Coordinates of C-alpha atoms and ligand atoms in Angstrom, one line a residue:
M1 CA -1.4 -30.7 11.3
K2 CA -4.0 -28.0 11.2
V3 CA -5.7 -26.9 8.0
Y4 CA -7.5 -23.6 7.3
K5 CA -9.3 -22.5 4.2
G6 CA -9.2 -18.9 2.9
K7 CA -9.5 -16.9 -0.2
S8 CA -6.4 -16.8 -2.4
V9 CA -5.2 -13.3 -3.3
F10 CA -2.2 -14.5 -5.3
G11 CA -1.2 -18.0 -6.4
G12 CA 2.0 -19.8 -5.6
I13 CA 3.2 -21.8 -2.6
A14 CA 5.2 -20.6 0.4
I15 CA 6.8 -22.8 2.9
G16 CA 8.4 -21.4 6.1
K17 CA 8.2 -20.3 9.7
I18 CA 5.0 -18.5 10.9
Q19 CA 5.2 -15.1 12.5
V20 CA 2.1 -13.7 14.1
Y21 CA 1.8 -10.0 13.5
G22 CA 0.1 -7.8 16.0
R23 CA 0.8 -9.6 19.2
G24 CA 1.1 -6.8 21.8
E25 CA 1.3 -4.3 19.0
K26 CA -1.2 -1.5 18.8
Q27 CA -1.8 1.1 16.2
V28 CA -0.9 4.6 17.3
K29 CA -3.4 7.2 16.2
R30 CA -3.0 10.9 16.3
V31 CA -6.0 12.2 18.2
K32 CA -6.7 15.9 18.8
V33 CA -7.3 16.6 22.5
E34 CA -8.5 19.6 24.4
D35 CA -7.3 18.7 27.9
T36 CA -3.6 18.6 27.3
K37 CA -2.9 18.9 31.0
G38 CA -4.8 15.7 31.5
E39 CA -2.9 14.0 28.8
V40 CA 0.4 15.0 30.3
L41 CA -0.8 13.5 33.6
R42 CA -1.7 10.3 31.9
Y43 CA 1.8 10.2 30.4
R44 CA 3.4 10.8 33.8
E45 CA 1.4 8.1 35.4
A46 CA 2.3 5.7 32.6
T47 CA 6.0 6.5 33.2
K48 CA 5.6 5.6 36.9
E49 CA 3.9 2.3 36.0
A50 CA 6.6 1.5 33.4
I51 CA 9.3 2.1 36.0
E52 CA 7.6 -0.2 38.4
Q53 CA 7.6 -2.9 35.7
L54 CA 11.3 -2.3 35.0
K55 CA 12.1 -2.6 38.7
A56 CA 10.3 -6.0 38.8
L57 CA 12.1 -7.1 35.7
Y58 CA 15.4 -6.0 37.2
E59 CA 14.8 -8.2 40.3
K60 CA 13.8 -11.2 38.2
A61 CA 16.8 -10.8 35.9
L62 CA 19.2 -10.4 38.8
Q63 CA 18.1 -13.8 40.1
E64 CA 18.3 -15.4 36.7
V65 CA 21.3 -13.9 34.9
G66 CA 23.2 -11.8 37.5
K67 CA 24.0 -8.1 37.9
E68 CA 25.5 -7.5 34.5
G69 CA 22.6 -9.0 32.5
A70 CA 20.1 -7.1 34.7
A71 CA 21.7 -3.7 34.2
I72 CA 19.8 -3.0 31.0
F73 CA 16.6 -2.6 33.1
E74 CA 18.2 0.0 35.2
I75 CA 19.4 1.9 32.1
H76 CA 15.8 1.8 30.8
Q77 CA 14.5 3.3 34.0
I78 CA 17.1 6.1 33.7
M79 CA 16.2 6.7 30.1
L80 CA 12.5 6.9 30.9
E81 CA 13.3 9.8 33.3
D82 CA 15.6 11.5 30.9
G83 CA 14.9 15.3 30.8
D84 CA 15.1 15.7 27.0
Y85 CA 12.9 12.7 26.4
Q86 CA 10.2 13.8 28.8
E87 CA 10.3 17.4 27.6
S88 CA 9.8 16.3 24.0
I89 CA 6.8 14.2 24.9
E90 CA 5.2 17.0 26.9
N91 CA 5.9 19.6 24.3
I92 CA 4.3 17.6 21.6
I93 CA 1.2 17.1 23.7
H94 CA 0.9 20.8 24.5
I95 CA 1.9 22.3 21.2
Q96 CA 0.2 19.9 18.8
E97 CA -2.7 19.3 21.2
V98 CA -2.5 15.6 20.7
N99 CA -2.9 12.4 22.7
A100 CA 0.0 11.0 24.9
E101 CA 0.3 7.8 22.8
Y102 CA 1.0 9.9 19.6
A103 CA 3.5 12.1 21.5
V104 CA 5.3 9.0 22.9
A105 CA 5.5 7.2 19.5
Q106 CA 6.7 10.4 17.8
T107 CA 9.4 11.1 20.4
G108 CA 10.5 7.5 20.4
D109 CA 10.9 7.6 16.6
N110 CA 12.7 10.9 16.6
F111 CA 15.1 10.0 19.4
A112 CA 15.8 6.5 17.9
Q113 CA 16.6 8.2 14.5
M114 CA 18.9 10.7 16.3
F115 CA 20.8 7.9 18.1
A116 CA 21.0 5.8 15.0
S117 CA 22.8 8.5 13.1
M118 CA 25.5 9.0 15.8
E119 CA 29.1 8.2 15.1
D120 CA 29.8 6.4 18.4
D121 CA 28.9 2.7 18.4
Y122 CA 27.6 2.8 22.0
M123 CA 25.3 5.7 21.3
R124 CA 24.0 4.1 18.1
G125 CA 23.1 1.0 20.1
R126 CA 20.8 3.2 22.3
A127 CA 18.4 3.6 19.4
A128 CA 17.0 0.2 20.1
D129 CA 16.6 1.0 23.8
V130 CA 14.8 4.2 23.2
K131 CA 12.3 2.3 21.0
D132 CA 12.0 -0.3 23.6
I133 CA 11.1 2.1 26.4
S134 CA 8.7 4.0 24.1
E135 CA 6.9 0.7 23.3
R136 CA 6.7 -0.1 27.0
L137 CA 5.1 3.3 27.7
L138 CA 2.7 2.8 24.8
S139 CA 1.7 -0.5 26.1
V140 CA 0.9 0.9 29.5
L141 CA -1.0 3.9 28.0
Q142 CA -3.0 1.6 25.8
G143 CA -3.8 -0.8 28.7
G144 CA -1.8 -3.7 27.2
E145 CA 0.0 -6.5 28.8
S146 CA 3.0 -5.5 30.9
G147 CA 5.5 -7.1 28.6
L148 CA 7.2 -8.9 31.5
L149 CA 10.1 -10.1 29.4
G150 CA 11.2 -6.6 28.5
G151 CA 9.2 -6.2 25.4
E152 CA 11.6 -8.2 23.3
E153 CA 9.2 -10.9 22.4
E154 CA 6.4 -8.5 21.5
K155 CA 8.1 -6.7 18.7
M156 CA 7.6 -7.4 15.1
S157 CA 11.2 -7.8 14.1
V158 CA 11.6 -10.0 11.1
R159 CA 15.1 -11.4 10.7
E160 CA 14.4 -14.4 8.4
P161 CA 11.8 -14.9 5.7
V162 CA 8.5 -15.7 7.4
I163 CA 4.8 -16.3 6.7
I164 CA 3.1 -13.3 8.3
V165 CA -0.2 -14.3 10.0
A166 CA -2.4 -11.4 11.2
D167 CA -6.0 -10.7 12.1
D168 CA -6.0 -8.1 9.3
L169 CA -3.5 -5.7 7.9
A170 CA -4.0 -2.1 7.2
P171 CA -2.3 -0.9 4.0
S172 CA -0.1 1.4 6.1
E173 CA 1.1 -1.6 8.1
T174 CA 1.7 -3.7 5.1
V175 CA 3.8 -1.1 3.4
Q176 CA 6.0 -1.0 6.4
L177 CA 6.9 -4.6 6.5
D178 CA 10.3 -5.6 5.1
K179 CA 9.2 -7.2 1.9
D180 CA 12.4 -9.2 1.4
M181 CA 11.5 -11.0 4.7
V182 CA 7.9 -11.8 3.9
L183 CA 7.2 -15.2 2.2
S184 CA 3.5 -14.8 2.4
F185 CA 0.5 -13.1 4.1
V186 CA -2.3 -15.0 5.8
T187 CA -5.1 -12.9 7.4
A188 CA -8.1 -14.0 9.4
H189 CA -10.2 -11.2 7.8
G190 CA -9.8 -9.0 4.9
S191 CA -11.3 -9.0 1.4
L192 CA -9.8 -9.8 -2.0
N193 CA -10.0 -6.3 -3.2
S194 CA -8.5 -4.6 -0.2
H195 CA -5.3 -2.7 -0.6
T196 CA -3.4 -5.3 1.4
A197 CA -4.4 -7.9 -1.1
I198 CA -3.3 -5.6 -3.9
L199 CA 0.1 -5.1 -2.2
A200 CA 0.5 -8.9 -1.9
R201 CA -0.1 -9.1 -5.6
T202 CA 2.4 -6.3 -6.3
I203 CA 5.1 -8.1 -4.4
G204 CA 4.0 -11.3 -6.1
I205 CA 3.8 -13.5 -3.1
P206 CA 1.2 -16.1 -2.2
A207 CA -1.4 -14.7 0.1
L208 CA -4.7 -15.7 1.7
V209 CA -7.4 -13.6 3.3
G210 CA -10.5 -14.5 5.3
T211 CA -9.1 -17.8 6.8
G212 CA -11.0 -17.1 9.9
L213 CA -8.2 -18.4 12.1
S214 CA -7.9 -17.2 15.6
L215 CA -4.7 -15.6 16.6
D216 CA -5.1 -17.0 20.1
E217 CA -4.1 -20.4 18.7
A218 CA -0.4 -20.9 19.5
I219 CA 1.0 -21.0 15.9
D220 CA 3.7 -18.4 16.2
G221 CA 7.1 -19.8 15.3
K222 CA 5.6 -23.0 13.9
M223 CA 6.2 -24.3 10.4
G224 CA 3.5 -23.4 7.9
I225 CA 2.6 -23.8 4.2
V226 CA 0.5 -21.4 2.2
D227 CA -1.0 -22.9 -0.9
G228 CA -2.2 -19.9 -2.9
T229 CA -3.4 -22.2 -5.7
D230 CA -6.4 -23.5 -3.7
G231 CA -6.4 -21.1 -0.7
T232 CA -5.2 -23.6 2.0
F233 CA -3.1 -22.8 5.0
Y234 CA -1.4 -25.7 6.7
V235 CA 0.1 -25.4 10.2
E236 CA 2.7 -28.0 11.2
P237 CA 2.1 -30.0 8.0
D238 CA 2.6 -33.7 8.0
E239 CA 5.4 -35.3 6.0
E240 CA 3.2 -36.3 3.1
T241 CA 1.8 -32.7 2.7
L242 CA 5.2 -31.1 3.0
S243 CA 6.8 -33.2 0.3
R244 CA 3.8 -32.9 -2.0
L245 CA 3.7 -29.1 -1.7
E246 CA 7.5 -28.8 -1.9
K247 CA 7.3 -30.7 -5.2
A248 CA 4.5 -28.4 -6.4
R249 CA 6.6 -25.4 -5.4
Q250 CA 9.6 -26.6 -7.4
E251 CA 7.3 -27.1 -10.5
E252 CA 6.0 -23.5 -10.0
L253 CA 9.5 -22.1 -10.0
L254 CA 10.2 -24.0 -13.2
K255 CA 7.1 -22.5 -14.8
K256 CA 8.2 -19.0 -13.7
E257 CA 11.6 -19.6 -15.3
L258 CA 9.9 -20.6 -18.5
L259 CA 8.0 -17.4 -18.5
Q260 CA 11.3 -15.6 -18.4
T261 CA 11.9 -16.7 -22.0
L262 CA 9.2 -14.1 -22.9
K263 CA 11.3 -11.3 -21.7
G264 CA 12.3 -8.8 -24.3
K265 CA 9.4 -9.8 -26.7
E266 CA 6.9 -7.3 -28.0
N267 CA 3.3 -7.5 -26.9
V268 CA 1.9 -8.2 -30.3
T269 CA -0.9 -10.6 -31.2
L270 CA -0.8 -13.1 -34.1
D271 CA -2.6 -10.6 -36.3
G272 CA -0.4 -7.7 -35.4
Q273 CA -2.3 -5.8 -32.7
N274 CA -0.2 -4.2 -30.0
I275 CA -1.0 -3.6 -26.4
L276 CA 1.1 -1.8 -23.7
L277 CA 1.8 -3.9 -20.6
Y278 CA 2.6 -1.7 -17.7
A279 CA 3.1 -2.3 -13.9
N280 CA 1.2 -1.1 -10.9
I281 CA 3.4 0.0 -8.0
G282 CA 2.9 1.5 -4.5
N283 CA 6.4 2.1 -3.6
I284 CA 9.8 2.9 -5.0
K285 CA 10.9 -0.5 -3.7
D286 CA 8.7 -2.1 -6.2
L287 CA 10.8 -0.9 -9.0
A288 CA 13.0 -4.0 -9.0
A289 CA 10.0 -6.2 -9.7
V290 CA 8.9 -3.8 -12.5
L291 CA 12.3 -4.2 -14.2
Q292 CA 12.6 -7.9 -13.6
N293 CA 9.2 -8.6 -15.2
D294 CA 10.0 -6.5 -18.2
A295 CA 7.2 -3.9 -17.8
G296 CA 6.9 -1.4 -20.7
G297 CA 6.2 1.3 -18.1
I298 CA 4.4 2.1 -14.9
G299 CA 0.7 2.5 -15.4
L300 CA -0.2 3.2 -11.8
F301 CA 2.0 4.5 -9.1
R302 CA -0.2 4.8 -6.1
S303 CA 1.4 7.9 -4.6
E304 CA -0.8 7.9 -1.5
F305 CA 1.6 5.3 0.0
I306 CA 4.2 8.0 0.3
Y307 CA 1.7 9.7 2.6
L308 CA 0.7 6.6 4.4
E309 CA 4.3 5.7 5.3
R310 CA 4.9 9.0 7.1
D311 CA 3.7 10.7 10.2
D312 CA 3.3 14.1 8.6
F313 CA 2.8 15.5 5.1
P314 CA 5.7 14.7 2.8
T315 CA 7.4 17.9 1.6
E316 CA 7.6 19.0 -2.0
E317 CA 11.3 18.1 -1.9
E318 CA 10.8 14.6 -0.5
Q319 CA 8.2 13.9 -3.1
F320 CA 10.2 15.4 -5.9
K321 CA 13.1 13.1 -5.1
I322 CA 10.9 10.0 -5.2
Y323 CA 9.2 10.9 -8.5
R324 CA 12.5 11.9 -10.0
T325 CA 14.1 8.5 -9.0
V326 CA 11.2 6.6 -10.5
A327 CA 11.3 8.7 -13.7
E328 CA 15.0 8.4 -14.1
T329 CA 15.0 4.6 -13.4
M330 CA 12.3 4.1 -16.1
G331 CA 14.2 6.2 -18.6
K332 CA 12.1 6.7 -21.8
K333 CA 9.3 4.5 -20.5
R334 CA 6.1 6.1 -19.3
V335 CA 5.5 6.5 -15.6
V336 CA 1.8 7.2 -14.7
I337 CA 1.8 8.7 -11.2
R338 CA -1.7 9.0 -9.6
T339 CA -2.2 12.0 -7.3
L340 CA -3.0 11.0 -3.7
D341 CA -5.9 8.8 -3.3
I342 CA -6.2 9.1 0.5
G343 CA -9.6 8.3 2.1
A344 CA -11.9 5.3 2.2
D345 CA -9.7 2.4 3.4
K346 CA -6.5 4.5 3.1
Q347 CA -6.8 6.7 6.1
C348 CA -4.0 8.9 7.1
G349 CA -4.2 10.3 10.7
Y350 CA -2.5 13.6 10.1
F351 CA -5.0 14.6 7.4
N352 CA -7.3 15.1 10.3
M353 CA -10.4 14.3 8.2
E354 CA -13.8 14.5 9.7
K355 CA -15.2 11.1 10.7
E356 CA -17.5 9.9 7.9
E357 CA -20.5 7.5 8.0
N358 CA -19.5 6.1 4.6
P359 CA -15.9 6.9 3.8
A360 CA -15.9 5.1 0.4
M361 CA -18.4 7.7 -0.8
G362 CA -16.8 10.4 1.2
C363 CA -14.1 13.0 1.0
R364 CA -11.4 11.0 -0.7
A365 CA -8.8 11.4 -3.5
I366 CA -9.5 14.4 -5.8
R367 CA -12.2 15.6 -3.4
I368 CA -9.5 16.2 -0.8
C369 CA -7.2 17.8 -3.4
L370 CA -9.9 20.2 -4.6
T371 CA -11.1 21.2 -1.1
R372 CA -7.5 21.5 0.3
P373 CA -5.6 22.8 -2.6
E374 CA -2.5 23.6 -0.6
I375 CA -1.9 19.8 -0.2
F376 CA -2.6 19.2 -3.9
K377 CA -0.3 22.0 -5.0
T378 CA 2.7 20.6 -3.1
Q379 CA 2.2 17.3 -4.9
L380 CA 1.7 18.9 -8.3
R381 CA 4.8 21.1 -8.0
A382 CA 6.8 18.0 -7.2
L383 CA 5.4 16.1 -10.1
F384 CA 5.8 18.9 -12.7
R385 CA 9.4 19.4 -11.5
A386 CA 10.2 15.7 -11.7
S387 CA 8.7 15.5 -15.2
V388 CA 11.9 17.1 -16.5
F389 CA 13.7 13.9 -15.7
G390 CA 11.6 11.3 -17.5
K391 CA 8.3 10.5 -19.1
I392 CA 6.0 11.2 -16.2
A393 CA 2.2 11.3 -16.8
I394 CA -0.1 12.5 -14.1
M395 CA -3.4 10.8 -13.3
Y396 CA -6.3 12.2 -11.2
P397 CA -8.4 9.7 -9.3
M398 CA -12.1 9.6 -8.4
I399 CA -13.3 12.0 -11.1
T400 CA -17.1 12.3 -11.6
S401 CA -17.6 15.6 -13.5
V402 CA -16.1 17.8 -16.1
W403 CA -15.9 20.8 -13.7
E404 CA -13.5 18.8 -11.5
V405 CA -11.1 18.4 -14.5
R406 CA -11.4 22.1 -15.4
K407 CA -10.7 23.1 -11.8
I408 CA -7.7 20.8 -11.8
K409 CA -6.5 22.6 -14.9
E410 CA -6.8 26.0 -13.2
I411 CA -4.7 24.8 -10.2
V412 CA -2.2 23.3 -12.6
E413 CA -1.9 26.6 -14.4
E414 CA -1.4 28.4 -11.1
I415 CA 1.5 26.1 -10.0
K416 CA 3.1 26.4 -13.5
Q417 CA 3.1 30.2 -13.2
E418 CA 4.5 30.0 -9.7
L419 CA 7.3 27.7 -10.9
Q420 CA 8.0 30.0 -13.9
A421 CA 8.2 33.1 -11.7
Q422 CA 10.5 31.3 -9.3
G423 CA 12.8 30.2 -12.2
I424 CA 12.2 26.5 -11.4
A425 CA 12.3 24.1 -14.3
Y426 CA 9.2 21.9 -15.0
G427 CA 8.1 19.6 -17.7
E428 CA 4.8 19.1 -19.6
P429 CA 3.6 15.7 -18.5
E430 CA 0.5 14.0 -20.0
Q431 CA -2.5 14.5 -17.8
G432 CA -5.2 11.9 -17.6
I433 CA -7.9 10.7 -15.3
M434 CA -9.1 7.5 -13.8
I435 CA -12.4 6.2 -14.9
E436 CA -13.6 4.6 -11.7
T437 CA -17.0 6.0 -11.0
P438 CA -20.1 5.2 -13.1
A439 CA -20.6 8.9 -13.7
A440 CA -17.2 9.3 -15.3
A441 CA -17.8 6.2 -17.4
I442 CA -21.2 7.5 -18.6
I443 CA -19.9 11.0 -19.5
S444 CA -16.5 9.6 -20.8
D445 CA -17.3 11.1 -24.3
Q446 CA -17.2 14.6 -22.7
L447 CA -14.3 13.9 -20.4
A448 CA -12.2 12.5 -23.2
K449 CA -12.1 15.9 -24.8
E450 CA -10.5 17.4 -21.7
V451 CA -7.6 15.0 -21.0
D452 CA -4.7 13.0 -22.6
F453 CA -5.7 9.5 -21.5
F454 CA -8.1 7.4 -19.5
S455 CA -7.2 4.6 -17.1
I456 CA -10.1 2.5 -15.9
G457 CA -10.0 1.7 -12.2
T458 CA -12.1 -1.5 -12.1
N459 CA -11.8 -2.0 -8.4
D460 CA -13.7 1.1 -7.5
L461 CA -15.8 1.0 -10.7
T462 CA -17.0 -2.4 -9.6
Q463 CA -17.8 -1.3 -6.1
Y464 CA -19.8 1.8 -7.2
L465 CA -21.5 0.1 -10.1
L466 CA -22.6 -3.0 -8.2
A467 CA -23.1 -1.1 -4.9
V468 CA -20.9 -3.6 -3.2
D469 CA -18.4 -2.3 -0.6
R470 CA -15.0 -3.6 -1.8
Q471 CA -13.9 -4.0 1.8
N472 CA -16.8 -6.2 2.9
T473 CA -15.9 -9.9 2.8
A474 CA -19.5 -10.9 3.5
L475 CA -20.5 -9.5 0.1
D476 CA -17.9 -11.5 -1.9
D477 CA -20.7 -13.5 -3.6
F478 CA -22.3 -10.3 -4.8
C479 CA -19.1 -8.8 -6.0
D480 CA -19.1 -10.2 -9.5
T481 CA -16.0 -8.6 -11.0
H482 CA -17.1 -10.2 -14.4
H483 CA -20.5 -8.6 -14.3
P484 CA -21.6 -7.7 -17.8
A485 CA -22.3 -4.1 -16.7
I486 CA -18.6 -3.6 -16.0
L487 CA -17.4 -5.2 -19.2
R488 CA -19.9 -3.1 -21.3
M489 CA -18.8 0.0 -19.5
I490 CA -15.1 -0.7 -20.3
E491 CA -16.0 -1.1 -23.9
T492 CA -17.9 2.2 -24.0
V493 CA -15.1 4.1 -22.3
V494 CA -12.5 2.7 -24.7
E495 CA -14.7 3.7 -27.7
N496 CA -15.2 7.2 -26.4
A497 CA -11.5 7.6 -25.8
H498 CA -10.7 6.5 -29.4
K499 CA -13.3 8.8 -30.9
V500 CA -11.1 11.7 -29.9
G501 CA -7.8 10.0 -30.3
I502 CA -6.7 9.5 -26.7
W503 CA -5.5 6.2 -25.3
A504 CA -7.4 4.1 -22.7
G505 CA -6.0 1.5 -20.3
I506 CA -7.1 -0.5 -17.3
C507 CA -5.3 -0.3 -14.0
G508 CA -7.8 -2.1 -11.7
E509 CA -7.3 -5.7 -10.8
L510 CA -9.6 -6.9 -13.6
G511 CA -6.9 -5.9 -16.1
A512 CA -4.8 -8.7 -14.8
D513 CA -7.5 -11.3 -15.1
L514 CA -6.1 -13.8 -17.7
E515 CA -9.7 -14.9 -18.5
F516 CA -10.3 -11.5 -20.1
T517 CA -7.1 -10.6 -21.8
R518 CA -8.5 -11.6 -25.2
D519 CA -11.7 -9.6 -24.5
F520 CA -9.7 -6.5 -23.7
L521 CA -7.7 -7.0 -26.9
A522 CA -10.9 -7.3 -28.8
M523 CA -12.3 -4.1 -27.2
G524 CA -9.1 -2.3 -28.4
V525 CA -7.8 -1.5 -24.9
D526 CA -4.5 0.2 -25.4
E527 CA -2.8 -0.6 -22.1
L528 CA -3.1 -3.0 -19.2
S529 CA -1.4 -2.0 -15.9
V530 CA -1.1 -5.0 -13.6
S531 CA 1.0 -6.4 -10.7
P532 CA 4.5 -6.9 -12.1
G533 CA 4.2 -10.7 -11.7
R534 CA 1.3 -10.7 -14.1
I535 CA 3.0 -9.1 -17.1
L536 CA 4.7 -12.2 -18.5
P537 CA 1.6 -14.4 -18.2
I538 CA -0.5 -11.8 -20.0
R539 CA 2.2 -11.4 -22.7
K540 CA 2.0 -15.1 -23.3
I541 CA -1.7 -14.9 -24.1
V542 CA -1.2 -11.8 -26.2
L543 CA 1.4 -13.6 -28.4
E544 CA -1.0 -16.6 -28.8
T545 CA -4.1 -14.6 -29.7
D546 CA -5.6 -13.9 -33.1
V547 CA -7.9 -11.0 -32.3
S548 CA -9.9 -11.0 -35.5
A549 CA -10.7 -14.7 -35.2
Y550 CA -11.6 -14.3 -31.5
K551 CA -13.9 -11.4 -32.3
K552 CA -16.2 -13.6 -34.4
D553 CA -17.6 -15.1 -31.2
W554 CA -16.4 -13.0 -28.4
R555 CA -19.1 -11.1 -26.6
K556 CA -21.2 -14.2 -25.9
S557 CA -19.8 -14.7 -22.4
W558 CA -20.8 -11.3 -21.2
K559 CA -23.4 -9.7 -23.4
Ligands
LIG601 C1 -9.2 1.1 -8.9 O1 -10.1 1.6 -8.2 O2 -9.4 0.2 -9.7 C2 -7.8 1.5 -8.7 C3 -6.9 1.0 -9.5 O3 -7.5 2.2 -7.7 P1 -7.4 1.7 -6.1 O4 -7.5 0.2 -6.2 O5 -6.1 2.2 -5.6 O6 -8.6 2.4 -5.5
LIG602 MG1 -9.7 3.4 -7.1

């Protein structure tokens, strides 16, 4: 048995097979190139090399499994030299002026999709082959291992629920994992406030970051246990550990079931104070968890994940369909959709952003929207149109100044007029802002007069207030999420909102911190938006709290 210690992102216990993520896999970035002819040559050389590999594989397979079994490696060679396939790759390189890797990945995806949608069974089966040959080419282009066994073992194909172990996971990678098949995440690096950690909380699965384990250790396929209660990861657990943790897992399940008895209850304290408990989501697939956990609405839909999941800008129509589905699914319940918060740790290649020294303080979120209004307008049109189908509220991230809000309003007016002129129906959603920069918190009295609501983003507010990069694990000791400066700021923001009669919530991770639920009630916070799995535990505290009694003594811990 091997034991690793990490930081727990989400409690709970997971027991299952380990799957190492990233073995032989490389990220494909879209890179602009000037020398497109050179890129095409690189691609042609890679094809030659891939064909050599396939010839060797064919010979090996011929010896081991005979002619029939080896035939696939001949087919792959033919596919690599297919005229349409080659033409598509070379066209992408020339027309889009991009690197060969991107062109190969893009063509591989397009062709695989095309095959997958065909009627004929045999042709549908070719989708996997075209992916396979594209991965082989990528591997050669990126200077990876040859994949002597035909690439089969290198792919991340999850067919049974597994514990994913990775060096680190980018948010874009995490969103693409099949969540039904993931029991838990364990990463060697990564910080508690990273978006991958947030995603693990959203799915509600045990997860550890910063375990420091080396992926060279042969743990793939072995049995593992993730104990999210104390941040331990066991590889090949001994009998005693296995039965102890299996028992603990059963007890946890029981506790979860008990919490289910709180479903359907109102979030009202012993002395009659109400609070809204909403859910944070990053994806339409999270809706099931929202409903299962009895959320009163969605307080933060991180719409940037729609962008991160794609290779190009999502169209107005694609976005409209997603927002409409969420709005319709939630019926009369409020759905707060945040406009795209791309930038910082959520980089999206096709935005072609300039490289920045300090992306967390760079061109992100609303700053992109205000400098590239064509991107913003597409999203706004989709949101305003979808508002007809439910109770959508729009939320703008990373606000620092009043002028930004006024500029947003001008752009909103423009798109409304456009829609009107085109005879396209649109609604009148509430429009609010995130308070996640110290500047916004300090001038929240002025901002409150401009908007319909505030939602406090404690993740970024903490990083900017304490000058601690939320991605930097080395600073975890300095990243005091309970710092009095943060709590005082929340109190001020809520007061300023209430002075002009608008509501104020918290959608950062601190909102889900059970240690502070009573403090937030005492401050008069109107809404907490948290990972779906946190709603019922918070409801339990709300139901047991007497706010007026608590207030007699409450600020001591943080004032
Ligand atoms: C926040 O900053 O608190 C927040 C909710 O937004 P994100 O974590 O997506 O930056
Ligand atoms: Mg934020």
